[in-house]
Tab-separated table of C-alpha atoms in Angstrom:
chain	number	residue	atom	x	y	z
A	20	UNK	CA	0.000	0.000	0.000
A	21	UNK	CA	2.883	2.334	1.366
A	22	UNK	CA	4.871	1.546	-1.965
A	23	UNK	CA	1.631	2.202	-4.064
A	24	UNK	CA	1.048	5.556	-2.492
A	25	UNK	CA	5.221	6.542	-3.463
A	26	UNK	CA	4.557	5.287	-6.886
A	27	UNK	CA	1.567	7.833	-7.667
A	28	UNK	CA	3.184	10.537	-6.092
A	29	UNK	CA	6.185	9.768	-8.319
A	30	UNK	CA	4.037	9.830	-10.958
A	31	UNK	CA	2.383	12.859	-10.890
A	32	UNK	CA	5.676	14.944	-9.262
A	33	UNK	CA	6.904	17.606	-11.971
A	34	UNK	CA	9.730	16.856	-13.804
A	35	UNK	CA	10.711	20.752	-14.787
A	36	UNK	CA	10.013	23.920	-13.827
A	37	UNK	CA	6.822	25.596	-15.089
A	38	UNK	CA	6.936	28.703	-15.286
A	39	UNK	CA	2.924	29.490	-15.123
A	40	UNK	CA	2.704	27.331	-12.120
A	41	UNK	CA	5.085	29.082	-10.181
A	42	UNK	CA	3.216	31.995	-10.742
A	43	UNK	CA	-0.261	30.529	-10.017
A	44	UNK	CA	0.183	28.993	-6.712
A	45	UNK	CA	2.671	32.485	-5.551
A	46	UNK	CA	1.694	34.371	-2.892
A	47	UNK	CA	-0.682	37.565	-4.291
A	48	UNK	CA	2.492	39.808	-2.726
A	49	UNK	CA	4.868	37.608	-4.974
A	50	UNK	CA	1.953	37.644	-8.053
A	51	UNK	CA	1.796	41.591	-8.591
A	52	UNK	CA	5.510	41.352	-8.668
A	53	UNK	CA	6.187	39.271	-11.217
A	54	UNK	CA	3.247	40.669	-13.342
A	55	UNK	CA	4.742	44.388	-12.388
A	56	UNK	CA	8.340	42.850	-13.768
A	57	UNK	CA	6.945	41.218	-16.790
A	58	UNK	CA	5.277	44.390	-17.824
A	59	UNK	CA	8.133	46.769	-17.441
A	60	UNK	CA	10.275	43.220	-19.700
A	61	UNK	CA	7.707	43.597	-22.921
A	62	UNK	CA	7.812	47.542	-22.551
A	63	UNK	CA	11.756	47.027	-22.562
A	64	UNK	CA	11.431	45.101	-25.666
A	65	UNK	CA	9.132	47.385	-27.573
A	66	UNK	CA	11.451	50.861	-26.799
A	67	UNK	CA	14.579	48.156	-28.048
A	68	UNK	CA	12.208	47.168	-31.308
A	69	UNK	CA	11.197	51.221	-31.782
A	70	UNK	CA	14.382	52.677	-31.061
A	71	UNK	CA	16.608	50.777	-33.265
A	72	UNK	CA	14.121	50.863	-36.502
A	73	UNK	CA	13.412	54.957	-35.586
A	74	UNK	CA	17.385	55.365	-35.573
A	75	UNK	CA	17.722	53.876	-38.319
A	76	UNK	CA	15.422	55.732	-40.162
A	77	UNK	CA	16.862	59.005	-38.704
A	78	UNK	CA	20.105	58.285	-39.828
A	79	UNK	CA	18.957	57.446	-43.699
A	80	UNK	CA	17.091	60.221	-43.957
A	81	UNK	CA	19.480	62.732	-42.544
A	82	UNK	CA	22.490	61.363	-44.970
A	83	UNK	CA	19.948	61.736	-48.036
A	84	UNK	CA	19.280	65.493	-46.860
A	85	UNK	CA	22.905	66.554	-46.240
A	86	UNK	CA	23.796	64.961	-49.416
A	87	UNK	CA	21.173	67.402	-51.269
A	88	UNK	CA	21.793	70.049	-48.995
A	89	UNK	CA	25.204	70.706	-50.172
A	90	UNK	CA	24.408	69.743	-53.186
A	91	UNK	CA	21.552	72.622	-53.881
A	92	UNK	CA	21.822	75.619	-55.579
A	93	UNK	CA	19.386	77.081	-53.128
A	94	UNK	CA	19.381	75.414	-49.551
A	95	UNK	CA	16.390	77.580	-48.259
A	96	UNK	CA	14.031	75.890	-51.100
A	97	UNK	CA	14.971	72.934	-49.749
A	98	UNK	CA	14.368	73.817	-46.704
A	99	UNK	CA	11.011	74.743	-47.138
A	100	UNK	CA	10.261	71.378	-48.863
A	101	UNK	CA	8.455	68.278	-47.368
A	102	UNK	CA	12.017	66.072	-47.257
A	103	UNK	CA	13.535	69.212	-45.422
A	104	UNK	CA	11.019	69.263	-42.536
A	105	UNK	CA	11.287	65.303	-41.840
A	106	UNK	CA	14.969	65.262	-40.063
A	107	UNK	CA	16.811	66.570	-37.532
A	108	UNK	CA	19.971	67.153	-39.642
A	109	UNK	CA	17.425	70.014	-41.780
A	110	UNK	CA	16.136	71.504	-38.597
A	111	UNK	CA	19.449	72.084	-37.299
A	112	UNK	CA	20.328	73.855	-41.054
A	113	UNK	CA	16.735	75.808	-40.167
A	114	UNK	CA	17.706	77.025	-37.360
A	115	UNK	CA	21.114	78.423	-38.211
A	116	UNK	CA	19.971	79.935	-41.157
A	117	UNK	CA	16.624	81.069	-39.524
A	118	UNK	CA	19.211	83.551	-36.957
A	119	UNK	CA	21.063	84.632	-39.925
A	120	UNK	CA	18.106	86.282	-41.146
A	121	UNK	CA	17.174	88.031	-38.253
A	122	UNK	CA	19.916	88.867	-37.697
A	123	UNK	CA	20.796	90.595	-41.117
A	124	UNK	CA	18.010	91.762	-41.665
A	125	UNK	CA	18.412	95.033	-41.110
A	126	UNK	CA	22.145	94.645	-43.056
A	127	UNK	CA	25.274	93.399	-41.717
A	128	UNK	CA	26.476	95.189	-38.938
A	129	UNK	CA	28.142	92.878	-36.226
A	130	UNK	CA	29.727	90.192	-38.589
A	131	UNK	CA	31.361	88.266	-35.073
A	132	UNK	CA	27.899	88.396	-32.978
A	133	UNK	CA	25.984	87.241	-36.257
A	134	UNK	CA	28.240	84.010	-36.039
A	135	UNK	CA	27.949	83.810	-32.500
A	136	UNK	CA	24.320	83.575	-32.553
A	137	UNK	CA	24.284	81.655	-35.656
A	138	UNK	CA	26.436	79.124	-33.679
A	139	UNK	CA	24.297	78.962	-30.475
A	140	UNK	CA	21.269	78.512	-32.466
A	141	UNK	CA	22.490	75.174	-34.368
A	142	UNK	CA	24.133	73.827	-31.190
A	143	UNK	CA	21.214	74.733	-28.841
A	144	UNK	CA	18.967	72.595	-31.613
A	145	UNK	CA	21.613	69.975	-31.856
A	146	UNK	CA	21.313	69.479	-28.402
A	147	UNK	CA	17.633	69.267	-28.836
A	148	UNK	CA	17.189	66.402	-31.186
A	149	UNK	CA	19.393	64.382	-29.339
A	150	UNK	CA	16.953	65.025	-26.082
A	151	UNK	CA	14.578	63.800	-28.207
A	152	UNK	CA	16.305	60.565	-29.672
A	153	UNK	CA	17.082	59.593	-25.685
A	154	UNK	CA	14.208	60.577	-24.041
A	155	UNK	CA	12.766	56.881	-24.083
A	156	UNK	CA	15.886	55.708	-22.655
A	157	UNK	CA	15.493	56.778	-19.196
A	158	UNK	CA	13.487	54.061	-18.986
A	159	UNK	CA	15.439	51.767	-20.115
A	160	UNK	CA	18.127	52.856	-17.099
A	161	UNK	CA	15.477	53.231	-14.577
A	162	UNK	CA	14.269	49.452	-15.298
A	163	UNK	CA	17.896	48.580	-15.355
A	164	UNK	CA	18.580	50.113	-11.686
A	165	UNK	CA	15.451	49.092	-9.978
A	166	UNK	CA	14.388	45.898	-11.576
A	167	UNK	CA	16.599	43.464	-9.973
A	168	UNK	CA	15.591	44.835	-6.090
A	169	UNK	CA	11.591	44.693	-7.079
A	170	UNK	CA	12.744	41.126	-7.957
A	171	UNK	CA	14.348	41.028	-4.505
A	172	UNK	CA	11.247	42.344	-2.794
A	173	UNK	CA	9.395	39.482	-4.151
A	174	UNK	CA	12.100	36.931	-3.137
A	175	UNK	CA	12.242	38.416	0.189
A	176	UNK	CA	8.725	38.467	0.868
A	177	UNK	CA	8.017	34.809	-0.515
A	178	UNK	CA	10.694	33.459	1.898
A	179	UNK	CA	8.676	35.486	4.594
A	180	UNK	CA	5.445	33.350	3.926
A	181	UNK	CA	7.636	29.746	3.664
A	182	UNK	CA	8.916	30.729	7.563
A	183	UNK	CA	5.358	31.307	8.353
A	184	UNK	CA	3.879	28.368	6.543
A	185	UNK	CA	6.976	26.783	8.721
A	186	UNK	CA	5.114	27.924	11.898
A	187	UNK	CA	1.698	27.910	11.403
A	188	UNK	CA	2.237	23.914	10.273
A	189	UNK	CA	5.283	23.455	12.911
A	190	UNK	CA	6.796	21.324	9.656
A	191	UNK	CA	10.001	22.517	8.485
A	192	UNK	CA	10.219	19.946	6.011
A	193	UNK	CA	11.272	20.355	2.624
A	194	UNK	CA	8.095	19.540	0.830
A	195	UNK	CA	6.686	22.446	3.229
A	196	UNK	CA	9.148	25.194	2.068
A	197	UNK	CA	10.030	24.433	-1.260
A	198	UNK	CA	7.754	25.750	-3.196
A	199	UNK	CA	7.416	29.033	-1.733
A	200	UNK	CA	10.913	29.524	-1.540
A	201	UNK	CA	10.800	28.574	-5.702
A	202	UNK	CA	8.320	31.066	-6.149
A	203	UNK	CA	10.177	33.736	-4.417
A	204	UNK	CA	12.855	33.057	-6.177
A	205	UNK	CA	11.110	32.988	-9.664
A	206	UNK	CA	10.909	36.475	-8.448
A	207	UNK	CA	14.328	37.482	-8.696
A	208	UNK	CA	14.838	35.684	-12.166
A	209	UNK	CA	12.058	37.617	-13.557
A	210	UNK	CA	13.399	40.765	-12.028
A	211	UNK	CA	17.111	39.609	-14.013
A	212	UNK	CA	15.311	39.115	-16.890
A	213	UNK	CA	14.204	42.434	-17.238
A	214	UNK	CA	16.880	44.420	-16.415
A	215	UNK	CA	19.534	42.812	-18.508
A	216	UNK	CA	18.416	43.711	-21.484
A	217	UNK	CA	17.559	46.893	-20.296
A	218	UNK	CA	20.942	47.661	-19.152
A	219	UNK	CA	22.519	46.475	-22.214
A	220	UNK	CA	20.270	48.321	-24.330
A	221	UNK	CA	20.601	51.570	-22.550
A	222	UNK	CA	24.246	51.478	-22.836
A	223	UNK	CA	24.514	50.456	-26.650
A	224	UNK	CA	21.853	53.175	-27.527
A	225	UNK	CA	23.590	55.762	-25.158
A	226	UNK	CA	26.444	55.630	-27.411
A	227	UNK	CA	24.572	55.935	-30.752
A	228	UNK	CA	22.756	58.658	-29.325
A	229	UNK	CA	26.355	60.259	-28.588
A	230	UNK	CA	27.646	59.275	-31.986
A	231	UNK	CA	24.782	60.759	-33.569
A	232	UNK	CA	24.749	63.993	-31.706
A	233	UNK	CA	28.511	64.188	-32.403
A	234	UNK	CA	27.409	63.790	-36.237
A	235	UNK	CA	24.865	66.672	-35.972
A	236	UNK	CA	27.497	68.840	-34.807
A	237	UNK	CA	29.875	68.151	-37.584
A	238	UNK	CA	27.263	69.355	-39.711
A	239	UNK	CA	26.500	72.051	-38.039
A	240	UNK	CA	30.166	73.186	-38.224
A	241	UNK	CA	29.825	72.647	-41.517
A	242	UNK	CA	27.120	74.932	-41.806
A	243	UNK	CA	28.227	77.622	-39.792
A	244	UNK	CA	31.176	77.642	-42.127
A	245	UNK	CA	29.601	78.184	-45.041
A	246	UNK	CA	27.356	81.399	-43.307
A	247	UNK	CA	30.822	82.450	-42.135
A	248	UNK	CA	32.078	82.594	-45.762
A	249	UNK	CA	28.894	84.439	-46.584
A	250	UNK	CA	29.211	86.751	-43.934
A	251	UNK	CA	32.452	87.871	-44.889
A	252	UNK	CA	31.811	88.723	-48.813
A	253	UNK	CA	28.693	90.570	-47.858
């Protein structure tokens, strides 16, 4: 009878880890953690999915539109154009040219302080789109930083309950504590699980938002240059 009761038991003990389980029989403490975790994981993986298809796209269509800015006879036409709106290498162009024309528009008088301002204007906007490329990203470090600790949290609180299932059935058996303490601990793996991408992530896109912003400013050089030029034969 004994042996017959050890057989069935064998036979309908899990062989793996599941996942849903673990999450079904966890403690309603342990529950909104891991659904809390999981949430901030997929939103992880859609700013990942976004951001690198939108960079992408940024970069294309700001090579296409430096290429036919210098390439114009008139820049300000294409400026004013559809493609020159769409970018942030044509706003930054916009914007330096914009303070040229205010500020000659009366005629040239302060050929220095023209530049100057023509200089603060592209670098103040340069600085702008790359706000603007990164401001997603915070979240990216924030899930990074504080991810693994709500993990923790959960771990910590799921081990709580196991002691106090401990006492309430005076059993400290194995079979009594082990699946709480799994459960807690599924936790902290979902909590890793979300920020390690995140971190990884944040840092790689960190430094193409930094290469990019560095590219702007090229450009914007670039630009300034050329008013300079202008400045000086009018």
């Amino acid at each position: 009878m004994i042996l017959d009761m050890m057989t069935a038991a064998g036979a309908t003990a899990p062989t793996r880890l599941d996942p849903l389980q673990l999450f079904l029989d966890a403690d309603i403490i342990v529950q909104l953690v891991i659904a809390g975790l999981i949430a901030a994981s997929i939103w992880v993986w859609m700013i990942i999915v976004s951001f690198s298809m939108k960079m992408g796209s940024v970069k294309r269509r700001c090579r296409d539109f430096e290429e036919d800015f210098w390439q114009a006879d008139n820049p300000e036409s294409l400026l004013g154009g559809r493609k020159g709106k769409a970018n942030p290498s044509s706003r930054v162009a916009a914007a330096g040219i914009e303070e040229l024309k205010s500020s000659t528009s009366g005629g040239v008088r302060d050929r220095d302080g023209t530049r100057q301002r023509v200089a603060l204007a592209m670098e103040g906007q340069v600085a702008v789109e790359s706000d603007r490329l990164a401001e997603r990203l915070n979240f990216l470090a924030t899930t990074g930083s504080v991810a693994p600790f709500v993990g923790l949290f959960g771990t910590v609180w799921g081990i709580m309950n196991s002691f106090f299932q401990i006492g309430t059935q005076q059993n400290s058996s194995l079979a009594v504590v082990a699946p709480g303490i799994s459960e807690a601990l599924f936790a902290t793996a979902i909590g890793l699980f979300a920020a390690i991408p995140a971190v990884i992530a944040y840092n790689r896109f960190s430094h193409r938002v930094d290469n990019f912003q560095a590219r702007l400013q090229r450009f914007a050089d670039k630009v300034h240059a050329q008013i300079s030029r202008e400045l000086e034969r009018a």
